[in-house]
Amino acid sequence: MAPMEPFTVSVPDEKLQRLHEKLSLTTFSDELDEAGWDYGAPLADIKRLTKYWQESYDWRKAEAKINELPNYKTPIEVDGFGTLDIHFVHQRSPIDGGIPLLFVHGCKQHPTSHKQCPLTSPSPRARSATPNTSPRAATGAA
């Protein structure tokens, strides 16, 4: 079994600054009339998201929330890609004999989205709770 190492998400300020620079330099293409979602996300949605990332999104707040969880990383061999460092959250059940669960998420989800899952956060009357593991590929940015 590959070693499991504690991991802290820590994106350098320079990378966040570069992201803001890129967002401010974005040139938006024209949109086809009545295209809807047929050729990708509607232009209005892309502009709204770009503005949100430029003006409202607080990465440091999100990063702190992610780091409240028990984060780890481990190397995994992937055919054709070599060794990838996989970032994951490993949360043991507070109840002995809990059934293990694996939550797999993609780029649209956030590792903290499972934090309030009733299966991993038992009520006082619960007879069981499950451990939680949420894997995600670790990159140089996080």
Short mmCIF file of N, CA, C and O in Angstrom, two decimals, residues 6-142:
data_model
loop_
_atom_site.label_atom_id
_atom_site.label_comp_id
_atom_site.label_asym_id
_atom_site.label_seq_id
_atom_site.Cartn_x
_atom_site.Cartn_y
_atom_site.Cartn_z
N PRO A 6 -0.11 13.38 5.39
CA PRO A 6 -0.98 14.54 5.63
C PRO A 6 -0.74 15.60 4.56
O PRO A 6 0.37 15.74 4.04
N PHE A 7 -1.78 16.33 4.22
CA PHE A 7 -1.71 17.30 3.12
C PHE A 7 -2.48 18.55 3.52
O PHE A 7 -3.56 18.48 4.10
N THR A 8 -1.89 19.69 3.25
CA THR A 8 -2.54 20.98 3.49
C THR A 8 -2.66 21.71 2.15
O THR A 8 -1.68 21.86 1.44
N VAL A 9 -3.87 22.12 1.82
CA VAL A 9 -4.08 22.89 0.60
C VAL A 9 -3.51 24.28 0.85
O VAL A 9 -3.87 24.94 1.83
N SER A 10 -2.61 24.71 -0.02
CA SER A 10 -1.96 26.00 0.14
C SER A 10 -1.56 26.52 -1.24
O SER A 10 -0.49 26.22 -1.74
N VAL A 11 -2.44 27.29 -1.84
CA VAL A 11 -2.17 27.85 -3.17
C VAL A 11 -1.37 29.14 -2.99
O VAL A 11 -1.80 30.03 -2.24
N PRO A 12 -0.23 29.26 -3.64
CA PRO A 12 0.58 30.47 -3.51
C PRO A 12 -0.17 31.73 -3.97
O PRO A 12 -0.94 31.68 -4.93
N ASP A 13 0.08 32.85 -3.29
CA ASP A 13 -0.54 34.12 -3.67
C ASP A 13 -0.29 34.46 -5.14
O ASP A 13 -1.16 35.01 -5.81
N GLU A 14 0.90 34.12 -5.64
CA GLU A 14 1.24 34.43 -7.04
C GLU A 14 0.28 33.73 -8.01
O GLU A 14 -0.07 34.29 -9.04
N LYS A 15 -0.12 32.51 -7.68
CA LYS A 15 -1.04 31.78 -8.57
C LYS A 15 -2.43 32.42 -8.54
O LYS A 15 -3.10 32.50 -9.57
N LEU A 16 -2.86 32.87 -7.39
CA LEU A 16 -4.16 33.53 -7.29
C LEU A 16 -4.12 34.88 -8.02
O LEU A 16 -5.07 35.25 -8.72
N GLN A 17 -3.02 35.60 -7.87
CA GLN A 17 -2.86 36.87 -8.57
C GLN A 17 -2.87 36.65 -10.08
O GLN A 17 -3.51 37.40 -10.82
N ARG A 18 -2.19 35.62 -10.53
CA ARG A 18 -2.16 35.30 -11.96
C ARG A 18 -3.55 34.94 -12.47
O ARG A 18 -3.93 35.34 -13.57
N LEU A 19 -4.32 34.22 -11.69
CA LEU A 19 -5.70 33.90 -12.06
C LEU A 19 -6.51 35.17 -12.25
O LEU A 19 -7.22 35.34 -13.25
N HIS A 20 -6.39 36.11 -11.31
CA HIS A 20 -7.12 37.38 -11.43
C HIS A 20 -6.67 38.16 -12.66
O HIS A 20 -7.50 38.78 -13.35
N GLU A 21 -5.39 38.13 -12.96
CA GLU A 21 -4.88 38.80 -14.17
C GLU A 21 -5.49 38.17 -15.42
O GLU A 21 -5.95 38.89 -16.32
N LYS A 22 -5.50 36.86 -15.48
CA LYS A 22 -6.06 36.17 -16.64
C LYS A 22 -7.55 36.47 -16.79
O LYS A 22 -8.04 36.68 -17.91
N LEU A 23 -8.26 36.49 -15.69
CA LEU A 23 -9.69 36.78 -15.76
C LEU A 23 -9.94 38.20 -16.27
O LEU A 23 -10.86 38.44 -17.06
N SER A 24 -9.11 39.14 -15.83
CA SER A 24 -9.30 40.53 -16.26
C SER A 24 -8.94 40.72 -17.74
O SER A 24 -9.42 41.66 -18.37
N LEU A 25 -8.10 39.84 -18.29
CA LEU A 25 -7.70 39.94 -19.69
C LEU A 25 -8.58 39.12 -20.64
O LEU A 25 -8.34 39.11 -21.84
N THR A 26 -9.56 38.44 -20.09
CA THR A 26 -10.40 37.56 -20.91
C THR A 26 -11.16 38.35 -21.97
O THR A 26 -11.75 39.39 -21.71
N THR A 27 -11.11 37.82 -23.19
CA THR A 27 -11.90 38.35 -24.30
C THR A 27 -12.99 37.34 -24.58
O THR A 27 -12.71 36.15 -24.81
N PHE A 28 -14.22 37.77 -24.56
CA PHE A 28 -15.35 36.87 -24.78
C PHE A 28 -15.75 36.87 -26.24
O PHE A 28 -15.84 37.92 -26.87
N SER A 29 -16.01 35.69 -26.77
CA SER A 29 -16.49 35.55 -28.15
C SER A 29 -17.95 35.97 -28.23
O SER A 29 -18.66 35.99 -27.22
N ASP A 30 -18.39 36.27 -29.43
CA ASP A 30 -19.81 36.53 -29.64
C ASP A 30 -20.57 35.23 -29.46
O ASP A 30 -20.02 34.14 -29.60
N GLU A 31 -21.85 35.36 -29.20
CA GLU A 31 -22.68 34.17 -29.01
C GLU A 31 -23.66 34.06 -30.17
O GLU A 31 -24.19 35.06 -30.66
N LEU A 32 -23.89 32.84 -30.62
CA LEU A 32 -24.87 32.62 -31.68
C LEU A 32 -26.27 32.85 -31.13
O LEU A 32 -26.58 32.48 -29.99
N ASP A 33 -27.13 33.47 -31.92
CA ASP A 33 -28.51 33.70 -31.50
C ASP A 33 -29.20 32.37 -31.20
O ASP A 33 -29.06 31.41 -31.95
N GLU A 34 -29.91 32.33 -30.12
CA GLU A 34 -30.72 31.16 -29.74
C GLU A 34 -29.90 29.87 -29.55
O GLU A 34 -30.46 28.78 -29.66
N ALA A 35 -28.61 29.97 -29.30
CA ALA A 35 -27.78 28.76 -29.18
C ALA A 35 -28.03 28.02 -27.87
O ALA A 35 -27.88 26.81 -27.80
N GLY A 36 -28.41 28.76 -26.83
CA GLY A 36 -28.61 28.11 -25.54
C GLY A 36 -27.36 27.36 -25.11
O GLY A 36 -26.26 27.88 -25.18
N TRP A 37 -27.54 26.12 -24.70
CA TRP A 37 -26.43 25.28 -24.25
C TRP A 37 -25.89 24.38 -25.36
O TRP A 37 -25.04 23.54 -25.11
N ASP A 38 -26.39 24.53 -26.60
CA ASP A 38 -25.98 23.64 -27.69
C ASP A 38 -24.49 23.73 -28.01
O ASP A 38 -23.90 22.76 -28.48
N TYR A 39 -23.87 24.87 -27.79
CA TYR A 39 -22.45 25.06 -28.13
C TYR A 39 -21.62 25.44 -26.90
O TYR A 39 -20.61 26.12 -27.00
N GLY A 40 -22.06 25.01 -25.75
CA GLY A 40 -21.35 25.32 -24.52
C GLY A 40 -22.21 26.20 -23.62
O GLY A 40 -23.39 26.43 -23.88
N ALA A 41 -21.59 26.68 -22.56
CA ALA A 41 -22.32 27.51 -21.60
C ALA A 41 -22.69 28.85 -22.24
O ALA A 41 -21.91 29.42 -23.00
N PRO A 42 -23.89 29.35 -21.95
CA PRO A 42 -24.29 30.66 -22.48
C PRO A 42 -23.32 31.76 -22.03
O PRO A 42 -22.80 31.74 -20.92
N LEU A 43 -23.11 32.72 -22.92
CA LEU A 43 -22.16 33.81 -22.67
C LEU A 43 -22.48 34.56 -21.38
O LEU A 43 -21.57 34.90 -20.62
N ALA A 44 -23.75 34.81 -21.12
CA ALA A 44 -24.12 35.53 -19.89
C ALA A 44 -23.66 34.77 -18.65
O ALA A 44 -23.20 35.39 -17.68
N ASP A 45 -23.77 33.44 -18.66
CA ASP A 45 -23.32 32.64 -17.52
C ASP A 45 -21.81 32.72 -17.34
O ASP A 45 -21.31 32.83 -16.23
N ILE A 46 -21.09 32.64 -18.44
CA ILE A 46 -19.63 32.72 -18.38
C ILE A 46 -19.19 34.09 -17.85
O ILE A 46 -18.30 34.17 -17.00
N LYS A 47 -19.82 35.14 -18.32
CA LYS A 47 -19.47 36.49 -17.83
C LYS A 47 -19.80 36.64 -16.35
O LYS A 47 -19.03 37.24 -15.60
N ARG A 48 -20.94 36.09 -15.93
CA ARG A 48 -21.33 36.17 -14.52
C ARG A 48 -20.32 35.42 -13.65
O ARG A 48 -19.88 35.93 -12.61
N LEU A 49 -19.93 34.22 -14.08
CA LEU A 49 -18.95 33.45 -13.30
C LEU A 49 -17.58 34.13 -13.27
O LEU A 49 -16.91 34.13 -12.24
N THR A 50 -17.18 34.71 -14.39
CA THR A 50 -15.90 35.42 -14.45
C THR A 50 -15.91 36.59 -13.47
O THR A 50 -14.95 36.78 -12.70
N LYS A 51 -16.98 37.34 -13.45
CA LYS A 51 -17.10 38.48 -12.53
C LYS A 51 -17.08 38.00 -11.07
O LYS A 51 -16.42 38.60 -10.22
N TYR A 52 -17.78 36.90 -10.81
CA TYR A 52 -17.80 36.35 -9.45
C TYR A 52 -16.39 35.97 -9.00
O TYR A 52 -15.96 36.31 -7.90
N TRP A 53 -15.64 35.27 -9.87
CA TRP A 53 -14.27 34.88 -9.51
C TRP A 53 -13.36 36.08 -9.34
O TRP A 53 -12.48 36.09 -8.49
N GLN A 54 -13.59 37.13 -10.12
CA GLN A 54 -12.76 38.34 -10.01
C GLN A 54 -13.08 39.15 -8.76
O GLN A 54 -12.18 39.66 -8.11
N GLU A 55 -14.36 39.29 -8.44
CA GLU A 55 -14.76 40.26 -7.43
C GLU A 55 -15.25 39.67 -6.11
O GLU A 55 -15.20 40.36 -5.09
N SER A 56 -15.74 38.44 -6.10
CA SER A 56 -16.42 37.95 -4.91
C SER A 56 -15.83 36.69 -4.28
O SER A 56 -15.89 36.54 -3.06
N TYR A 57 -15.31 35.78 -5.09
CA TYR A 57 -14.89 34.50 -4.55
C TYR A 57 -13.69 34.69 -3.63
O TYR A 57 -12.71 35.33 -3.98
N ASP A 58 -13.79 34.12 -2.45
CA ASP A 58 -12.72 34.23 -1.45
C ASP A 58 -12.01 32.88 -1.36
O ASP A 58 -12.42 31.98 -0.61
N TRP A 59 -10.93 32.73 -2.14
CA TRP A 59 -10.22 31.46 -2.16
C TRP A 59 -9.66 31.12 -0.79
O TRP A 59 -9.71 29.98 -0.36
N ARG A 60 -9.14 32.09 -0.08
CA ARG A 60 -8.54 31.81 1.23
C ARG A 60 -9.59 31.26 2.21
O ARG A 60 -9.29 30.38 3.02
N LYS A 61 -10.80 31.75 2.12
CA LYS A 61 -11.88 31.23 2.97
C LYS A 61 -12.19 29.78 2.60
O LYS A 61 -12.33 28.92 3.47
N ALA A 62 -12.27 29.49 1.30
CA ALA A 62 -12.53 28.12 0.84
C ALA A 62 -11.38 27.20 1.23
O ALA A 62 -11.59 26.07 1.68
N GLU A 63 -10.16 27.69 1.07
CA GLU A 63 -8.97 26.92 1.42
C GLU A 63 -8.98 26.57 2.91
O GLU A 63 -8.69 25.41 3.28
N ALA A 64 -9.32 27.52 3.75
CA ALA A 64 -9.37 27.28 5.19
C ALA A 64 -10.43 26.23 5.52
O ALA A 64 -10.21 25.35 6.37
N LYS A 65 -11.57 26.30 4.83
CA LYS A 65 -12.64 25.32 5.07
C LYS A 65 -12.20 23.92 4.65
O LYS A 65 -12.45 22.95 5.36
N ILE A 66 -11.51 23.81 3.52
CA ILE A 66 -10.99 22.51 3.07
C ILE A 66 -10.00 21.98 4.09
O ILE A 66 -10.01 20.80 4.43
N ASN A 67 -9.14 22.86 4.62
CA ASN A 67 -8.10 22.44 5.54
C ASN A 67 -8.62 22.09 6.94
O ASN A 67 -7.86 21.57 7.76
N GLU A 68 -9.90 22.33 7.20
CA GLU A 68 -10.51 21.86 8.44
C GLU A 68 -10.70 20.35 8.42
O GLU A 68 -10.84 19.72 9.47
N LEU A 69 -10.70 19.79 7.22
CA LEU A 69 -10.91 18.35 7.05
C LEU A 69 -9.59 17.61 7.15
O LEU A 69 -8.53 18.19 6.95
N PRO A 70 -9.63 16.31 7.43
CA PRO A 70 -8.40 15.51 7.49
C PRO A 70 -7.91 15.17 6.07
O PRO A 70 -8.31 14.17 5.48
N ASN A 71 -7.08 16.03 5.52
CA ASN A 71 -6.57 15.90 4.15
C ASN A 71 -5.29 15.07 4.11
O ASN A 71 -4.44 15.20 4.98
N TYR A 72 -5.20 14.27 3.06
CA TYR A 72 -4.01 13.45 2.83
C TYR A 72 -3.73 13.41 1.34
O TYR A 72 -4.55 13.82 0.52
N LYS A 73 -2.56 12.88 0.99
CA LYS A 73 -2.27 12.58 -0.40
C LYS A 73 -1.48 11.28 -0.43
O LYS A 73 -0.84 10.89 0.55
N THR A 74 -1.57 10.63 -1.58
CA THR A 74 -0.84 9.38 -1.78
C THR A 74 -0.52 9.23 -3.26
O THR A 74 -1.31 9.67 -4.10
N PRO A 75 0.63 8.64 -3.60
CA PRO A 75 0.96 8.43 -5.01
C PRO A 75 0.22 7.20 -5.54
O PRO A 75 0.15 6.17 -4.88
N ILE A 76 -0.34 7.34 -6.75
CA ILE A 76 -1.03 6.23 -7.40
C ILE A 76 -0.54 6.14 -8.83
O ILE A 76 -0.51 7.14 -9.54
N GLU A 77 -0.14 4.93 -9.24
CA GLU A 77 0.30 4.68 -10.61
C GLU A 77 -0.93 4.63 -11.52
O GLU A 77 -1.87 3.89 -11.25
N VAL A 78 -0.88 5.39 -12.61
CA VAL A 78 -1.97 5.40 -13.59
C VAL A 78 -1.37 5.12 -14.96
O VAL A 78 -0.49 5.86 -15.41
N ASP A 79 -1.82 4.02 -15.59
CA ASP A 79 -1.29 3.65 -16.90
C ASP A 79 -1.36 4.82 -17.87
O ASP A 79 -2.41 5.44 -18.02
N GLY A 80 -0.26 5.11 -18.51
CA GLY A 80 -0.20 6.18 -19.49
C GLY A 80 0.04 7.56 -18.91
O GLY A 80 0.24 8.52 -19.65
N PHE A 81 0.00 7.69 -17.60
CA PHE A 81 0.17 9.00 -16.96
C PHE A 81 1.26 9.00 -15.90
O PHE A 81 1.58 10.04 -15.34
N GLY A 82 1.79 7.84 -15.58
CA GLY A 82 2.81 7.76 -14.54
C GLY A 82 2.19 7.80 -13.16
O GLY A 82 1.07 7.36 -12.94
N THR A 83 2.94 8.36 -12.22
CA THR A 83 2.47 8.45 -10.85
C THR A 83 1.79 9.79 -10.61
O THR A 83 2.35 10.84 -10.91
N LEU A 84 0.58 9.74 -10.10
CA LEU A 84 -0.17 10.96 -9.76
C LEU A 84 -0.32 11.04 -8.25
O LEU A 84 -0.60 10.04 -7.59
N ASP A 85 -0.12 12.23 -7.70
CA ASP A 85 -0.39 12.45 -6.29
C ASP A 85 -1.89 12.71 -6.15
O ASP A 85 -2.39 13.70 -6.67
N ILE A 86 -2.58 11.84 -5.45
CA ILE A 86 -4.03 11.97 -5.27
C ILE A 86 -4.29 12.56 -3.90
O ILE A 86 -3.86 12.03 -2.88
N HIS A 87 -5.00 13.68 -3.90
CA HIS A 87 -5.41 14.34 -2.66
C HIS A 87 -6.76 13.77 -2.26
O HIS A 87 -7.64 13.61 -3.09
N PHE A 88 -6.91 13.46 -1.00
CA PHE A 88 -8.19 12.93 -0.53
C PHE A 88 -8.43 13.32 0.91
O PHE A 88 -7.52 13.71 1.64
N VAL A 89 -9.68 13.25 1.29
CA VAL A 89 -10.10 13.47 2.67
C VAL A 89 -10.41 12.09 3.24
O VAL A 89 -11.16 11.33 2.65
N HIS A 90 -9.79 11.78 4.37
CA HIS A 90 -10.03 10.49 5.01
C HIS A 90 -10.56 10.77 6.41
O HIS A 90 -9.84 11.25 7.28
N GLN A 91 -11.83 10.46 6.59
CA GLN A 91 -12.49 10.75 7.86
C GLN A 91 -13.03 9.44 8.43
O GLN A 91 -13.91 8.82 7.84
N ARG A 92 -12.49 9.04 9.54
CA ARG A 92 -12.93 7.79 10.16
C ARG A 92 -14.28 7.98 10.86
O ARG A 92 -14.58 9.07 11.35
N SER A 93 -15.02 6.91 10.91
CA SER A 93 -16.31 6.92 11.60
C SER A 93 -16.10 7.05 13.10
O SER A 93 -15.20 6.43 13.66
N PRO A 94 -16.96 7.83 13.76
CA PRO A 94 -16.87 7.90 15.22
C PRO A 94 -17.48 6.66 15.88
O PRO A 94 -17.40 6.48 17.07
N ILE A 95 -18.08 5.78 15.06
CA ILE A 95 -18.74 4.59 15.59
C ILE A 95 -17.99 3.35 15.09
O ILE A 95 -17.72 3.21 13.89
N ASP A 96 -17.63 2.46 16.01
CA ASP A 96 -16.94 1.22 15.63
C ASP A 96 -17.77 0.42 14.65
O ASP A 96 -18.99 0.29 14.80
N GLY A 97 -17.10 -0.13 13.63
CA GLY A 97 -17.79 -0.98 12.67
C GLY A 97 -18.57 -0.23 11.61
O GLY A 97 -19.39 -0.82 10.90
N GLY A 98 -18.34 1.08 11.48
CA GLY A 98 -19.04 1.84 10.45
C GLY A 98 -18.70 1.32 9.07
O GLY A 98 -17.59 0.83 8.83
N ILE A 99 -19.63 1.37 8.15
CA ILE A 99 -19.42 0.87 6.78
C ILE A 99 -18.65 1.93 5.99
O ILE A 99 -19.08 3.08 5.92
N PRO A 100 -17.50 1.57 5.39
CA PRO A 100 -16.72 2.55 4.63
C PRO A 100 -17.48 3.05 3.39
O PRO A 100 -18.14 2.27 2.71
N LEU A 101 -17.37 4.31 3.12
CA LEU A 101 -17.94 4.93 1.92
C LEU A 101 -16.83 5.65 1.18
O LEU A 101 -15.93 6.20 1.78
N LEU A 102 -16.94 5.68 -0.13
CA LEU A 102 -16.01 6.43 -0.96
C LEU A 102 -16.83 7.43 -1.77
O LEU A 102 -17.66 7.04 -2.58
N PHE A 103 -16.63 8.71 -1.51
CA PHE A 103 -17.28 9.77 -2.29
C PHE A 103 -16.27 10.22 -3.33
O PHE A 103 -15.19 10.67 -2.98
N VAL A 104 -16.63 10.12 -4.58
CA VAL A 104 -15.77 10.56 -5.66
C VAL A 104 -16.41 11.80 -6.25
O VAL A 104 -17.60 11.80 -6.57
N HIS A 105 -15.64 12.86 -6.37
CA HIS A 105 -16.21 14.09 -6.89
C HIS A 105 -15.36 14.62 -8.02
O HIS A 105 -14.19 14.30 -8.17
N GLY A 106 -15.99 15.45 -8.83
CA GLY A 106 -15.30 16.06 -9.95
C GLY A 106 -15.09 17.54 -9.72
O GLY A 106 -15.25 18.04 -8.61
N CYS A 107 -14.77 18.25 -10.78
CA CYS A 107 -14.43 19.66 -10.65
C CYS A 107 -15.62 20.52 -10.22
O CYS A 107 -15.43 21.61 -9.72
N LYS A 108 -16.85 20.06 -10.42
CA LYS A 108 -18.00 20.87 -10.04
C LYS A 108 -18.30 20.77 -8.56
O LYS A 108 -19.09 21.53 -8.03
N GLN A 109 -17.70 19.80 -7.90
CA GLN A 109 -17.97 19.61 -6.49
C GLN A 109 -16.78 20.05 -5.66
O GLN A 109 -15.69 20.24 -6.16
N HIS A 110 -17.03 20.19 -4.40
CA HIS A 110 -16.05 20.69 -3.46
C HIS A 110 -15.83 19.62 -2.39
O HIS A 110 -16.80 18.99 -1.96
N PRO A 111 -14.63 19.39 -1.95
CA PRO A 111 -14.41 18.35 -0.95
C PRO A 111 -15.21 18.55 0.32
O PRO A 111 -15.49 17.60 1.03
N THR A 112 -15.60 19.77 0.64
CA THR A 112 -16.36 19.99 1.86
C THR A 112 -17.85 19.73 1.66
O THR A 112 -18.61 19.78 2.62
N SER A 113 -18.28 19.43 0.43
CA SER A 113 -19.70 19.20 0.18
C SER A 113 -20.20 17.95 0.90
O SER A 113 -21.39 17.82 1.14
N HIS A 114 -19.31 17.04 1.27
CA HIS A 114 -19.70 15.82 1.97
C HIS A 114 -19.60 15.97 3.49
O HIS A 114 -19.99 15.08 4.21
N LYS A 115 -19.11 17.11 3.95
CA LYS A 115 -18.84 17.29 5.37
C LYS A 115 -20.09 17.14 6.23
O LYS A 115 -20.04 16.60 7.33
N GLN A 116 -21.22 17.61 5.73
CA GLN A 116 -22.45 17.55 6.51
C GLN A 116 -23.32 16.35 6.16
O GLN A 116 -24.48 16.30 6.52
N CYS A 117 -22.75 15.39 5.46
CA CYS A 117 -23.49 14.19 5.08
C CYS A 117 -23.97 13.47 6.34
O CYS A 117 -23.17 13.16 7.22
N PRO A 118 -25.27 13.17 6.45
CA PRO A 118 -25.77 12.50 7.65
C PRO A 118 -25.17 11.11 7.85
O PRO A 118 -25.14 10.59 8.96
N LEU A 119 -24.65 10.52 6.78
CA LEU A 119 -24.03 9.20 6.93
C LEU A 119 -22.69 9.29 7.64
O LEU A 119 -22.24 8.33 8.26
N THR A 120 -22.02 10.42 7.54
CA THR A 120 -20.71 10.56 8.18
C THR A 120 -20.78 11.38 9.47
O THR A 120 -19.83 11.44 10.21
N SER A 121 -21.91 12.01 9.72
CA SER A 121 -22.11 12.81 10.92
C SER A 121 -23.34 12.28 11.64
O SER A 121 -24.44 12.78 11.45
N PRO A 122 -23.17 11.25 12.46
CA PRO A 122 -24.34 10.62 13.06
C PRO A 122 -25.03 11.49 14.09
O PRO A 122 -24.41 12.31 14.75
N SER A 123 -26.34 11.29 14.19
CA SER A 123 -27.09 11.97 15.24
C SER A 123 -26.87 11.17 16.53
O SER A 123 -26.37 10.05 16.50
N PRO A 124 -27.26 11.73 17.67
CA PRO A 124 -27.08 11.00 18.93
C PRO A 124 -27.79 9.64 18.94
O PRO A 124 -27.39 8.73 19.64
N ARG A 125 -28.85 9.48 18.13
CA ARG A 125 -29.60 8.23 18.11
C ARG A 125 -29.06 7.23 17.08
O ARG A 125 -29.53 6.11 16.98
N ALA A 126 -28.06 7.65 16.29
CA ALA A 126 -27.56 6.78 15.22
C ALA A 126 -26.88 5.54 15.78
O ALA A 126 -26.22 5.59 16.81
N ARG A 127 -27.07 4.43 15.08
CA ARG A 127 -26.42 3.19 15.47
C ARG A 127 -25.13 2.97 14.68
O ARG A 127 -24.34 2.12 15.03
N SER A 128 -25.01 3.67 13.57
CA SER A 128 -23.79 3.52 12.77
C SER A 128 -23.52 4.80 12.01
O SER A 128 -24.41 5.60 11.78
N ALA A 129 -22.29 4.96 11.64
CA ALA A 129 -21.87 6.05 10.76
C ALA A 129 -20.74 5.50 9.93
O ALA A 129 -20.08 4.54 10.31
N THR A 130 -20.51 6.10 8.80
CA THR A 130 -19.52 5.56 7.89
C THR A 130 -18.28 6.44 7.84
O THR A 130 -18.37 7.65 7.99
N PRO A 131 -17.12 5.82 7.59
CA PRO A 131 -15.94 6.63 7.31
C PRO A 131 -16.13 7.31 5.96
O PRO A 131 -16.91 6.86 5.13
N ASN A 132 -15.44 8.38 5.71
CA ASN A 132 -15.60 9.14 4.49
C ASN A 132 -14.24 9.34 3.85
O ASN A 132 -13.32 9.82 4.49
N THR A 133 -14.11 8.97 2.57
CA THR A 133 -12.90 9.25 1.82
C THR A 133 -13.31 9.93 0.53
O THR A 133 -14.11 9.40 -0.22
N SER A 134 -12.80 11.14 0.29
CA SER A 134 -13.11 11.89 -0.93
C SER A 134 -11.82 12.15 -1.68
O SER A 134 -11.08 13.06 -1.32
N PRO A 135 -11.53 11.37 -2.74
CA PRO A 135 -10.27 11.58 -3.47
C PRO A 135 -10.35 12.70 -4.49
O PRO A 135 -11.41 13.01 -5.00
N ARG A 136 -9.22 13.30 -4.80
CA ARG A 136 -9.13 14.34 -5.82
C ARG A 136 -7.65 14.42 -6.22
O ARG A 136 -6.78 14.32 -5.37
N ALA A 137 -7.40 14.60 -7.47
CA ALA A 137 -6.02 14.68 -7.94
C ALA A 137 -5.37 15.93 -7.38
O ALA A 137 -5.93 17.03 -7.48
N ALA A 138 -4.22 15.80 -6.77
CA ALA A 138 -3.47 16.95 -6.25
C ALA A 138 -2.62 17.52 -7.38
O ALA A 138 -2.01 16.79 -8.14
N THR A 139 -2.63 18.83 -7.50
CA THR A 139 -1.81 19.47 -8.51
C THR A 139 -0.78 20.36 -7.84
O THR A 139 -0.81 20.52 -6.64
N GLY A 140 0.05 20.95 -8.63
CA GLY A 140 1.03 21.88 -8.07
C GLY A 140 0.38 23.08 -7.42
O GLY A 140 0.96 23.75 -6.60
N ALA A 141 -0.89 23.38 -7.81
CA ALA A 141 -1.57 24.55 -7.29
C ALA A 141 -2.18 24.29 -5.93
O ALA A 141 -2.42 25.19 -5.17
N ALA A 142 -2.51 23.06 -5.63
CA ALA A 142 -3.18 22.79 -4.37
C ALA A 142 -2.56 21.61 -3.67
O ALA A 142 -1.95 20.80 -4.22
#
